[in-house]
PDB file of C-alpha atoms in Angstrom:
ATOM      1  CA  MET A   1       1.233 -63.685  67.578  1.00 46.00           C
ATOM      2  CA  SER A   2      -1.825 -63.544  65.296  1.00 46.00           C
ATOM      3  CA  GLY A   3      -0.921 -59.994  64.255  1.00 47.00           C
ATOM      4  CA  ARG A   4       2.600 -61.020  63.273  1.00 49.00           C
ATOM      5  CA  PHE A   5       1.331 -63.987  61.286  1.00 45.00           C
ATOM      6  CA  LEU A   6      -1.229 -61.750  59.545  1.00 44.00           C
ATOM      7  CA  MET A   7       1.541 -59.339  58.556  1.00 47.00           C
ATOM      8  CA  LEU A   8       3.694 -62.203  57.286  1.00 46.00           C
ATOM      9  CA  HIS A   9       0.813 -63.675  55.265  1.00 48.00           C
ATOM     10  CA  SER A  10       0.067 -60.254  53.731  1.00 47.00           C
ATOM     11  CA  PHE A  11       3.720 -59.865  52.776  1.00 49.00           C
ATOM     12  CA  ILE A  12       3.545 -63.169  50.851  1.00 50.00           C
ATOM     13  CA  ILE A  13       0.011 -63.022  49.443  1.00 49.00           C
ATOM     14  CA  LEU A  14      -0.018 -59.475  48.023  1.00 46.00           C
ATOM     15  CA  PRO A  15       2.648 -60.169  45.345  1.00 53.00           C
ATOM     16  CA  LEU A  16       0.739 -63.313  44.350  1.00 48.00           C
ATOM     17  CA  ILE A  17      -2.476 -61.320  43.945  1.00 47.00           C
ATOM     18  CA  LEU A  18      -0.687 -58.771  41.746  1.00 47.00           C
ATOM     19  CA  LEU A  19       0.732 -61.603  39.674  1.00 49.00           C
ATOM     20  CA  PHE A  20      -2.664 -63.195  39.023  1.00 48.00           C
ATOM     21  CA  ILE A  21      -4.505 -59.970  38.146  1.00 45.00           C
ATOM     22  CA  CYS A  22      -1.970 -59.131  35.441  1.00 47.00           C
ATOM     23  CA  GLN A  23      -3.340 -59.745  31.954  1.00 45.00           C
ATOM     24  CA  GLU A  24      -1.785 -62.623  30.056  1.00 46.00           C
ATOM     25  CA  VAL A  25       0.298 -61.516  27.087  1.00 47.00           C
ATOM     26  CA  ILE A  26       1.832 -64.009  24.683  1.00 56.00           C
ATOM     27  CA  ALA A  27       3.875 -62.767  21.765  1.00 63.00           C
ATOM     28  CA  ASN A  28       6.883 -63.587  19.631  1.00 85.00           C
ATOM     29  CA  THR A  29       9.683 -61.143  18.965  1.00 88.00           C
ATOM     30  CA  GLU A  30      12.508 -61.058  16.443  1.00 91.00           C
ATOM     31  CA  ILE A  31      15.287 -58.523  17.074  1.00 93.00           C
ATOM     32  CA  ILE A  32      18.232 -57.480  14.950  1.00 95.00           C
ATOM     33  CA  ASN A  33      20.919 -54.974  16.012  1.00 95.00           C
ATOM     34  CA  PHE A  34      22.931 -53.288  13.307  1.00 95.00           C
ATOM     35  CA  LEU A  35      25.585 -50.642  12.754  1.00 95.00           C
ATOM     36  CA  ALA A  36      24.567 -47.349  11.119  1.00 93.00           C
ATOM     37  CA  ALA A  37      27.702 -46.947   9.040  1.00 91.00           C
ATOM     38  CA  GLU A  38      27.803 -44.456   6.165  1.00 91.00           C
ATOM     39  CA  GLU A  39      27.799 -45.967   2.684  1.00 91.00           C
ATOM     40  CA  SER A  40      27.433 -44.752  -0.882  1.00 89.00           C
ATOM     41  CA  ASN A  41      23.980 -43.501  -1.708  1.00 88.00           C
ATOM     42  CA  VAL A  42      21.983 -45.006  -4.583  1.00 89.00           C
ATOM     43  CA  ASP A  43      19.389 -43.284  -6.756  1.00 87.00           C
ATOM     44  CA  PHE A  44      16.310 -45.538  -6.734  1.00 87.00           C
ATOM     45  CA  SER A  45      13.950 -42.872  -8.101  1.00 83.00           C
ATOM     46  CA  SER A  46      13.100 -45.009 -11.147  1.00 78.00           C
ATOM     47  CA  THR A  47      12.195 -48.136  -9.153  1.00 84.00           C
ATOM     48  CA  THR A  48       9.549 -49.310  -6.703  1.00 85.00           C
ATOM     49  CA  VAL A  49      12.053 -48.908  -3.857  1.00 91.00           C
ATOM     50  CA  VAL A  50      10.973 -45.269  -3.379  1.00 90.00           C
ATOM     51  CA  SER A  51       7.417 -46.429  -2.606  1.00 91.00           C
ATOM     52  CA  TRP A  52       8.469 -48.569   0.346  1.00 95.00           C
ATOM     53  CA  PRO A  53       7.270 -47.458   3.806  1.00 95.00           C
ATOM     54  CA  VAL A  54       9.823 -45.531   5.861  1.00 96.00           C
ATOM     55  CA  LEU A  55      10.693 -45.688   9.560  1.00 97.00           C
ATOM     56  CA  ASN A  56      12.513 -42.653  10.953  1.00 96.00           C
ATOM     57  CA  TYR A  57      12.952 -40.595  14.124  1.00 95.00           C
ATOM     58  CA  LYS A  58       9.442 -39.102  14.039  1.00 94.00           C
ATOM     59  CA  ASN A  59       7.752 -42.286  12.877  1.00 95.00           C
ATOM     60  CA  ASN A  60       9.714 -45.212  14.301  1.00 95.00           C
ATOM     61  CA  LYS A  61       6.827 -47.681  14.580  1.00 95.00           C
ATOM     62  CA  GLY A  62       4.618 -49.352  11.989  1.00 95.00           C
ATOM     63  CA  HIS A  63       1.857 -51.977  11.812  1.00 96.00           C
ATOM     64  CA  TRP A  64       1.515 -54.365   8.862  1.00 96.00           C
ATOM     65  CA  ASN A  65      -0.062 -57.643   7.773  1.00 94.00           C
ATOM     66  CA  VAL A  66       1.740 -60.115   5.508  1.00 94.00           C
ATOM     67  CA  ASP A  67       0.527 -63.404   4.028  1.00 94.00           C
ATOM     68  CA  PRO A  68       2.804 -66.237   5.217  1.00 93.00           C
ATOM     69  CA  ALA A  69       4.397 -68.667   2.787  1.00 92.00           C
ATOM     70  CA  LEU A  70       3.139 -72.230   2.770  1.00 91.00           C
ATOM     71  CA  LEU A  71       3.876 -74.575   5.626  1.00 89.00           C
ATOM     72  CA  ASP A  72       7.318 -76.264   5.524  1.00 88.00           C
ATOM     73  CA  THR A  73       8.762 -73.658   3.139  1.00 90.00           C
ATOM     74  CA  PRO A  74      12.390 -72.931   4.183  1.00 92.00           C
ATOM     75  CA  LEU A  75      12.618 -69.318   5.315  1.00 91.00           C
ATOM     76  CA  GLN A  76      15.756 -68.667   3.264  1.00 91.00           C
ATOM     77  CA  GLN A  77      13.916 -69.712   0.079  1.00 91.00           C
ATOM     78  CA  VAL A  78      10.838 -67.524   0.617  1.00 92.00           C
ATOM     79  CA  CYS A  79      10.481 -64.864  -2.111  1.00 90.00           C
ATOM     80  CA  GLU A  80      13.715 -65.832  -3.859  1.00 85.00           C
ATOM     81  CA  PRO A  81      13.935 -65.912  -7.717  1.00 72.00           C
ATOM     82  CA  GLU A  82      13.928 -69.719  -7.840  1.00 64.00           C
ATOM     83  CA  THR A  83      10.496 -69.723  -6.195  1.00 50.00           C
ATOM     84  CA  GLY A  84       8.924 -68.170  -9.269  1.00 46.00           C
ATOM     85  CA  ILE A  85       9.116 -64.427  -8.583  1.00 50.00           C
ATOM     86  CA  ALA A  86       8.746 -62.439 -11.789  1.00 52.00           C
ATOM     87  CA  PRO A  87      12.075 -60.788 -12.788  1.00 52.00           C
ATOM     88  CA  GLU A  88      10.340 -57.585 -13.804  1.00 58.00           C
ATOM     89  CA  LYS A  89       8.825 -57.294 -10.312  1.00 66.00           C
ATOM     90  CA  PRO A  90      11.611 -58.343  -7.939  1.00 71.00           C
ATOM     91  CA  PHE A  91       9.946 -56.907  -4.817  1.00 81.00           C
ATOM     92  CA  SER A  92       6.340 -57.958  -5.391  1.00 81.00           C
ATOM     93  CA  CYS A  93       6.310 -61.177  -3.354  1.00 90.00           C
ATOM     94  CA  PRO A  94       3.245 -61.335  -1.036  1.00 91.00           C
ATOM     95  CA  HIS A  95       5.199 -63.164   1.687  1.00 93.00           C
ATOM     96  CA  GLU A  96       7.666 -60.367   2.427  1.00 95.00           C
ATOM     97  CA  LEU A  97       7.781 -56.683   3.335  1.00 95.00           C
ATOM     98  CA  TRP A  98      10.544 -54.181   2.571  1.00 96.00           C
ATOM     99  CA  VAL A  99      10.913 -51.075   4.756  1.00 96.00           C
ATOM    100  CA  ALA A 100      13.375 -48.169   4.460  1.00 96.00           C
ATOM    101  CA  LEU A 101      15.176 -47.191   7.678  1.00 97.00           C
ATOM    102  CA  ASP A 102      16.053 -43.493   7.592  1.00 95.00           C
ATOM    103  CA  LEU A 103      18.896 -42.967  10.097  1.00 95.00           C
ATOM    104  CA  ASP A 104      20.081 -39.620   8.708  1.00 94.00           C
ATOM    105  CA  ASP A 105      17.983 -37.449  11.041  1.00 93.00           C
ATOM    106  CA  GLU A 106      20.179 -35.027  12.987  1.00 92.00           C
ATOM    107  CA  ARG A 107      18.695 -36.282  16.272  1.00 93.00           C
ATOM    108  CA  TRP A 108      20.000 -39.767  15.481  1.00 95.00           C
ATOM    109  CA  ILE A 109      23.295 -38.726  13.933  1.00 92.00           C
ATOM    110  CA  SER A 110      25.221 -39.206  17.198  1.00 92.00           C
ATOM    111  CA  TYR A 111      24.121 -42.848  17.524  1.00 93.00           C
ATOM    112  CA  SER A 112      26.019 -45.537  15.664  1.00 93.00           C
ATOM    113  CA  LYS A 113      24.026 -48.615  16.689  1.00 95.00           C
ATOM    114  CA  PHE A 114      20.327 -49.285  16.234  1.00 96.00           C
ATOM    115  CA  THR A 115      17.882 -52.088  16.859  1.00 95.00           C
ATOM    116  CA  LEU A 116      14.881 -53.201  14.820  1.00 96.00           C
ATOM    117  CA  ARG A 117      12.268 -55.160  16.740  1.00 95.00           C
ATOM    118  CA  LEU A 118       9.541 -57.214  15.056  1.00 95.00           C
ATOM    119  CA  SER A 119       6.715 -58.524  17.243  1.00 92.00           C
ATOM    120  CA  TRP A 120       3.740 -60.646  16.274  1.00 90.00           C
ATOM    121  CA  PRO A 121       1.079 -62.433  18.378  1.00 84.00           C
ATOM    122  CA  ALA A 122       1.767 -66.036  19.272  1.00 67.00           C
ATOM    123  CA  SER A 123      -1.785 -66.289  20.548  1.00 55.00           C
ATOM    124  CA  SER A 124      -4.435 -64.012  21.946  1.00 43.00           C
ATOM    125  CA  ARG A 125      -7.744 -64.723  23.622  1.00 41.00           C
ATOM    126  CA  ALA A 126     -10.709 -63.172  21.836  1.00 36.00           C
ATOM    127  CA  LYS A 127     -14.134 -62.817  23.485  1.00 35.00           C
ATOM    128  CA  PHE A 128     -17.243 -62.634  21.361  1.00 30.00           C
ATOM    129  CA  THR A 129     -20.934 -62.027  22.026  1.00 30.00           C
ATOM    130  CA  VAL A 130     -23.253 -64.704  23.408  1.00 32.00           C
ATOM    131  CA  VAL A 131     -24.093 -65.804  19.869  1.00 32.00           C
ATOM    132  CA  ASN A 132     -20.490 -66.773  19.213  1.00 34.00           C
ATOM    133  CA  HIS A 133     -17.957 -68.688  21.239  1.00 33.00           C
ATOM    134  CA  ALA A 134     -14.704 -67.616  22.853  1.00 34.00           C
ATOM    135  CA  SER A 135     -11.751 -68.950  20.905  1.00 37.00           C
ATOM    136  CA  LEU A 136      -7.992 -68.789  20.820  1.00 43.00           C
ATOM    137  CA  LEU A 137      -6.682 -66.839  17.834  1.00 48.00           C
ATOM    138  CA  GLN A 138      -3.266 -68.048  16.809  1.00 59.00           C
ATOM    139  CA  SER A 139      -0.552 -66.698  14.537  1.00 68.00           C
ATOM    140  CA  PRO A 140       1.800 -69.658  14.088  1.00 83.00           C
ATOM    141  CA  ALA A 141       4.541 -68.175  11.934  1.00 89.00           C
ATOM    142  CA  ASP A 142       8.284 -67.684  11.695  1.00 91.00           C
ATOM    143  CA  PHE A 143       9.885 -64.422  10.549  1.00 94.00           C
ATOM    144  CA  LEU A 144      13.279 -63.773   9.024  1.00 94.00           C
ATOM    145  CA  LEU A 145      14.545 -60.233   9.574  1.00 95.00           C
ATOM    146  CA  GLU A 146      17.450 -58.892   7.495  1.00 96.00           C
ATOM    147  CA  ILE A 147      19.173 -55.519   6.979  1.00 96.00           C
ATOM    148  CA  TYR A 148      20.407 -54.353   3.552  1.00 95.00           C
ATOM    149  CA  SER A 149      22.523 -51.387   2.510  1.00 94.00           C
ATOM    150  CA  PRO A 150      21.575 -49.318  -0.573  1.00 93.00           C
ATOM    151  CA  GLU A 151      24.378 -50.958  -2.555  1.00 91.00           C
ATOM    152  CA  ALA A 152      23.083 -54.404  -1.542  1.00 91.00           C
ATOM    153  CA  ILE A 153      19.660 -53.465  -2.934  1.00 91.00           C
ATOM    154  CA  LEU A 154      21.349 -52.270  -6.135  1.00 89.00           C
ATOM    155  CA  THR A 155      23.195 -55.594  -6.396  1.00 86.00           C
ATOM    156  CA  ARG A 156      19.949 -57.485  -5.849  1.00 82.00           C
ATOM    157  CA  LEU A 157      18.349 -55.509  -8.664  1.00 81.00           C
ATOM    158  CA  SER A 158      21.320 -55.922 -10.967  1.00 73.00           C
ATOM    159  CA  LYS A 159      21.827 -59.696 -10.823  1.00 62.00           C
ATOM    160  CA  PRO A 160      18.645 -61.474 -11.915  1.00 52.00           C
ATOM    161  CA  HIS A 161      16.541 -58.458 -12.867  1.00 48.00           C
ATOM    162  CA  ARG A 162      18.844 -56.077 -14.720  1.00 47.00           C
ATOM    163  CA  SER A 163      17.928 -57.364 -18.172  1.00 46.00           C
ATOM    164  CA  ALA A 164      14.237 -56.775 -17.528  1.00 44.00           C
ATOM    165  CA  ILE A 165      14.966 -53.244 -16.296  1.00 42.00           C
ATOM    166  CA  ASP A 166      17.193 -52.450 -19.260  1.00 45.00           C
ATOM    167  CA  ASP A 167      14.524 -53.692 -21.688  1.00 44.00           C
ATOM    168  CA  ALA A 168      11.902 -51.318 -20.271  1.00 41.00           C
ATOM    169  CA  ALA A 169      12.142 -48.126 -22.318  1.00 33.00           C
ATOM    170  CA  SER A 170      10.408 -45.958 -19.735  1.00 38.00           C
ATOM    171  CA  ILE A 171      12.624 -47.011 -16.823  1.00 42.00           C
ATOM    172  CA  THR A 172      16.125 -45.826 -16.049  1.00 48.00           C
ATOM    173  CA  ALA A 173      18.307 -48.245 -14.098  1.00 52.00           C
ATOM    174  CA  PRO A 174      19.247 -47.216 -10.554  1.00 57.00           C
ATOM    175  CA  HIS A 175      22.757 -45.879 -10.089  1.00 54.00           C
ATOM    176  CA  LEU A 176      25.142 -44.572  -7.470  1.00 53.00           C
ATOM    177  CA  SER A 177      24.204 -40.985  -6.658  1.00 51.00           C
ATOM    178  CA  ARG A 178      26.835 -38.410  -7.684  1.00 41.00           C
ATOM    179  CA  ALA A 179      29.226 -41.112  -8.797  1.00 40.00           C
ATOM    180  CA  GLY A 180      29.347 -42.498  -5.272  1.00 44.00           C
ATOM    181  CA  SER A 181      30.330 -39.200  -3.632  1.00 49.00           C
ATOM    182  CA  SER A 182      27.112 -38.921  -1.611  1.00 80.00           C
ATOM    183  CA  ALA A 183      27.096 -40.858   1.676  1.00 88.00           C
ATOM    184  CA  THR A 184      24.061 -41.987   3.645  1.00 93.00           C
ATOM    185  CA  ARG A 185      23.208 -44.090   6.675  1.00 95.00           C
ATOM    186  CA  LEU A 186      19.980 -45.227   5.031  1.00 95.00           C
ATOM    187  CA  LYS A 187      19.284 -48.951   5.424  1.00 96.00           C
ATOM    188  CA  TYR A 188      16.585 -51.309   4.218  1.00 96.00           C
ATOM    189  CA  ALA A 189      14.862 -54.042   6.232  1.00 97.00           C
ATOM    190  CA  ARG A 190      13.426 -57.182   4.721  1.00 96.00           C
ATOM    191  CA  MET A 191      10.838 -59.268   6.580  1.00 95.00           C
ATOM    192  CA  ARG A 192       9.899 -62.710   5.306  1.00 95.00           C
ATOM    193  CA  VAL A 193       7.280 -64.912   6.934  1.00 94.00           C
ATOM    194  CA  VAL A 194       6.322 -68.581   6.660  1.00 94.00           C
ATOM    195  CA  ASP A 195       3.420 -70.482   8.175  1.00 91.00           C
ATOM    196  CA  THR A 196       4.381 -72.944  10.928  1.00 87.00           C
ATOM    197  CA  GLY A 197       1.105 -74.642  11.795  1.00 77.00           C
ATOM    198  CA  VAL A 198      -2.502 -75.460  10.987  1.00 60.00           C
ATOM    199  CA  ARG A 199      -5.347 -73.612  12.695  1.00 57.00           C
ATOM    200  CA  THR A 200      -7.714 -75.622  14.847  1.00 56.00           C
ATOM    201  CA  PRO A 201     -11.299 -75.571  13.484  1.00 55.00           C
ATOM    202  CA  THR A 202     -13.761 -73.620  15.635  1.00 54.00           C
ATOM    203  CA  PRO A 203     -17.526 -74.222  16.053  1.00 55.00           C
ATOM    204  CA  ASP A 204     -18.252 -71.150  13.923  1.00 54.00           C
ATOM    205  CA  LEU A 205     -16.002 -72.075  10.993  1.00 49.00           C
ATOM    206  CA  ASN A 206     -16.015 -75.013   8.631  1.00 51.00           C
ATOM    207  CA  ALA A 207     -12.858 -77.070   8.162  1.00 47.00           C
ATOM    208  CA  SER A 208     -11.772 -75.437   4.912  1.00 48.00           C
ATOM    209  CA  ALA A 209     -12.111 -71.922   6.326  1.00 46.00           C
ATOM    210  CA  ALA A 210     -10.200 -72.890   9.461  1.00 45.00           C
ATOM    211  CA  GLN A 211      -7.390 -74.379   7.380  1.00 53.00           C
ATOM    212  CA  ALA A 212      -7.003 -71.160   5.348  1.00 62.00           C
ATOM    213  CA  VAL A 213      -3.842 -69.212   6.068  1.00 72.00           C
ATOM    214  CA  GLN A 214      -4.592 -65.757   7.412  1.00 84.00           C
ATOM    215  CA  PRO A 215      -2.327 -62.684   7.116  1.00 90.00           C
ATOM    216  CA  ILE A 216       0.041 -62.338  10.064  1.00 92.00           C
ATOM    217  CA  PRO A 217      -0.187 -58.971  11.876  1.00 93.00           C
ATOM    218  CA  PHE A 218       3.062 -57.595  13.245  1.00 94.00           C
ATOM    219  CA  ILE A 219       4.680 -54.434  14.596  1.00 95.00           C
ATOM    220  CA  LEU A 220       8.059 -52.989  13.639  1.00 96.00           C
ATOM    221  CA  ILE A 221       9.920 -50.625  15.986  1.00 96.00           C
ATOM    222  CA  LEU A 222      13.179 -48.873  15.101  1.00 96.00           C
ATOM    223  CA  GLU A 223      15.220 -47.483  18.009  1.00 95.00           C
ATOM    224  CA  GLN A 224      18.676 -46.188  18.781  1.00 94.00           C
ATOM    225  CA  LEU A 225      20.835 -48.126  21.236  1.00 93.00           C
ATOM    226  CA  TYR A 226      22.213 -46.182  24.182  1.00 88.00           C
ATOM    227  CA  LEU A 227      25.782 -47.239  24.992  1.00 85.00           C
ATOM    228  CA  GLY A 228      25.407 -49.655  22.104  1.00 82.00           C
ATOM    229  CA  VAL A 229      23.195 -52.085  24.060  1.00 83.00           C
ATOM    230  CA  LEU A 230      20.177 -50.338  25.628  1.00 82.00           C
ATOM    231  CA  PRO A 231      17.091 -49.694  23.429  1.00 82.00           C
ATOM    232  CA  ALA A 232      15.623 -46.219  23.820  1.00 81.00           C
ATOM    233  CA  SER A 233      12.207 -47.529  24.930  1.00 79.00           C
ATOM    234  CA  LEU A 234      13.804 -49.373  27.856  1.00 78.00           C
ATOM    235  CA  LEU A 235      15.628 -46.330  29.218  1.00 72.00           C
ATOM    236  CA  PRO A 236      12.678 -45.052  31.361  1.00 74.00           C
ATOM    237  CA  THR A 237      12.236 -48.561  32.795  1.00 77.00           C
ATOM    238  CA  VAL A 238      15.915 -48.825  33.659  1.00 72.00           C
ATOM    239  CA  CYS A 239      15.911 -45.345  35.215  1.00 74.00           C
ATOM    240  CA  PHE A 240      12.915 -46.391  37.330  1.00 72.00           C
ATOM    241  CA  LEU A 241      14.385 -49.735  38.359  1.00 73.00           C
ATOM    242  CA  ILE A 242      17.768 -48.371  39.457  1.00 76.00           C
ATOM    243  CA  PRO A 243      16.445 -46.426  42.504  1.00 78.00           C
ATOM    244  CA  VAL A 244      13.850 -49.105  43.249  1.00 73.00           C
ATOM    245  CA  LEU A 245      16.441 -51.889  43.271  1.00 75.00           C
ATOM    246  CA  SER A 246      18.852 -49.721  45.239  1.00 78.00           C
ATOM    247  CA  CYS A 247      16.211 -49.102  47.903  1.00 76.00           C
ATOM    248  CA  ALA A 248      15.306 -52.790  47.892  1.00 73.00           C
ATOM    249  CA  ALA A 249      18.949 -53.744  48.365  1.00 75.00           C
ATOM    250  CA  LEU A 250      19.265 -51.348  51.303  1.00 78.00           C
ATOM    251  CA  ALA A 251      15.966 -52.484  52.842  1.00 76.00           C
ATOM    252  CA  THR A 252      16.507 -56.219  52.403  1.00 80.00           C
ATOM    253  CA  PRO A 253      18.737 -56.713  55.501  1.00 82.00           C
ATOM    254  CA  TRP A 254      16.227 -54.813  57.650  1.00 79.00           C
ATOM    255  CA  ILE A 255      13.277 -56.808  56.265  1.00 80.00           C
ATOM    256  CA  ILE A 256      15.085 -60.110  56.761  1.00 82.00           C
ATOM    257  CA  GLY A 257      16.051 -59.123  60.321  1.00 79.00           C
ATOM    258  CA  TYR A 258      12.478 -58.038  61.118  1.00 79.00           C
ATOM    259  CA  LEU A 259      10.978 -61.268  59.730  1.00 81.00           C
ATOM    260  CA  ASP A 260      13.596 -63.344  61.537  1.00 81.00           C
ATOM    261  CA  ARG A 261      12.753 -61.686  64.873  1.00 82.00           C
ATOM    262  CA  SER A 262       9.048 -62.199  64.237  1.00 81.00           C
ATOM    263  CA  ILE A 263       9.589 -65.863  63.417  1.00 85.00           C
ATOM    264  CA  GLN A 264      11.770 -66.383  66.473  1.00 84.00           C
ATOM    265  CA  GLN A 265       9.167 -64.728  68.706  1.00 83.00           C
ATOM    266  CA  ALA A 266       6.406 -66.837  67.168  1.00 83.00           C
ATOM    267  CA  ARG A 267       8.420 -70.001  67.763  1.00 84.00           C
ATOM    268  CA  GLN A 268       9.110 -68.986  71.372  1.00 82.00           C
ATOM    269  CA  GLU A 269       5.430 -68.308  71.970  1.00 82.00           C
ATOM    270  CA  LEU A 270       4.571 -71.716  70.531  1.00 84.00           C
ATOM    271  CA  ARG A 271       7.128 -73.366  72.822  1.00 82.00           C
ATOM    272  CA  ASN A 272       5.762 -71.507  75.857  1.00 80.00           C
ATOM    273  CA  SER A 273       2.212 -72.447  74.909  1.00 81.00           C
ATOM    274  CA  SER A 274       3.210 -76.094  74.460  1.00 80.00           C
ATOM    275  CA  THR A 275       5.069 -76.138  77.803  1.00 79.00           C
ATOM    276  CA  ALA A 276       2.120 -74.562  79.614  1.00 76.00           C
ATOM    277  CA  ARG A 277      -0.243 -77.133  78.087  1.00 79.00           C
ATOM    278  CA  GLU A 278       2.004 -80.033  79.176  1.00 75.00           C
ATOM    279  CA  LYS A 279       2.212 -78.699  82.758  1.00 74.00           C
ATOM    280  CA  LYS A 280      -1.570 -78.338  82.890  1.00 75.00           C
ATOM    281  CA  GLU A 281      -2.053 -81.908  81.678  1.00 73.00           C
ATOM    282  CA  ARG A 282       0.234 -83.192  84.417  1.00 68.00           C
TER     283      ARG A 282
END
């Protein structure tokens, strides 16, 4: 009986041990899925758009830090013209990041749907030397993730900023490439961030330093969607889980039957032991 109980306890305790030794990970994620439809190409060679970082097939991941807008600022109003952005520098707001998404690679040409994933730390535990103290580093922020086509960027340039561009003698306004005959699947991603909380002062920092808003670190990952729903990075996990779950489904009736027999035998042994004890007492 003791052997069966030991086996049953091991069956229950081992998963709990694995659960507790796993490292705690807390993070926020913003995901947007979009269609890679062909649209008219735009020549942005005379603007700052060409200097934006690019995510593509070979380099589909990037790390950045962006200063969040002030607390209680509506996300939709961050880095908009009414907030005081200079017309001559429409993409110079410190609270946003623009990234080009190059989907024209031949290895991506057969995929029509993509996903862009933005992840930033909600909190992370940082350990310091004996001189300092362990503290909880927080990144309380909200992100707004949007996808723009080249023509949408051209429209954004043309509305409030076109006069400033036209007045600059050394700058030629962007235009549709080859009179709109050139098609591209190029897209642009816009990330805006706003602060959502106040940092708790630590023993090593004074109140003013603790209240200061720090840049928010985040990761961007661009991936194709298999069958229109499955991100490429999850495919190995799914391929691993399918046989594992299939084996688990086949083994579950046997495991349940084995445990049931063990429990029934243990109960019978307890009954026999109790009956023998009662007879001895009589």
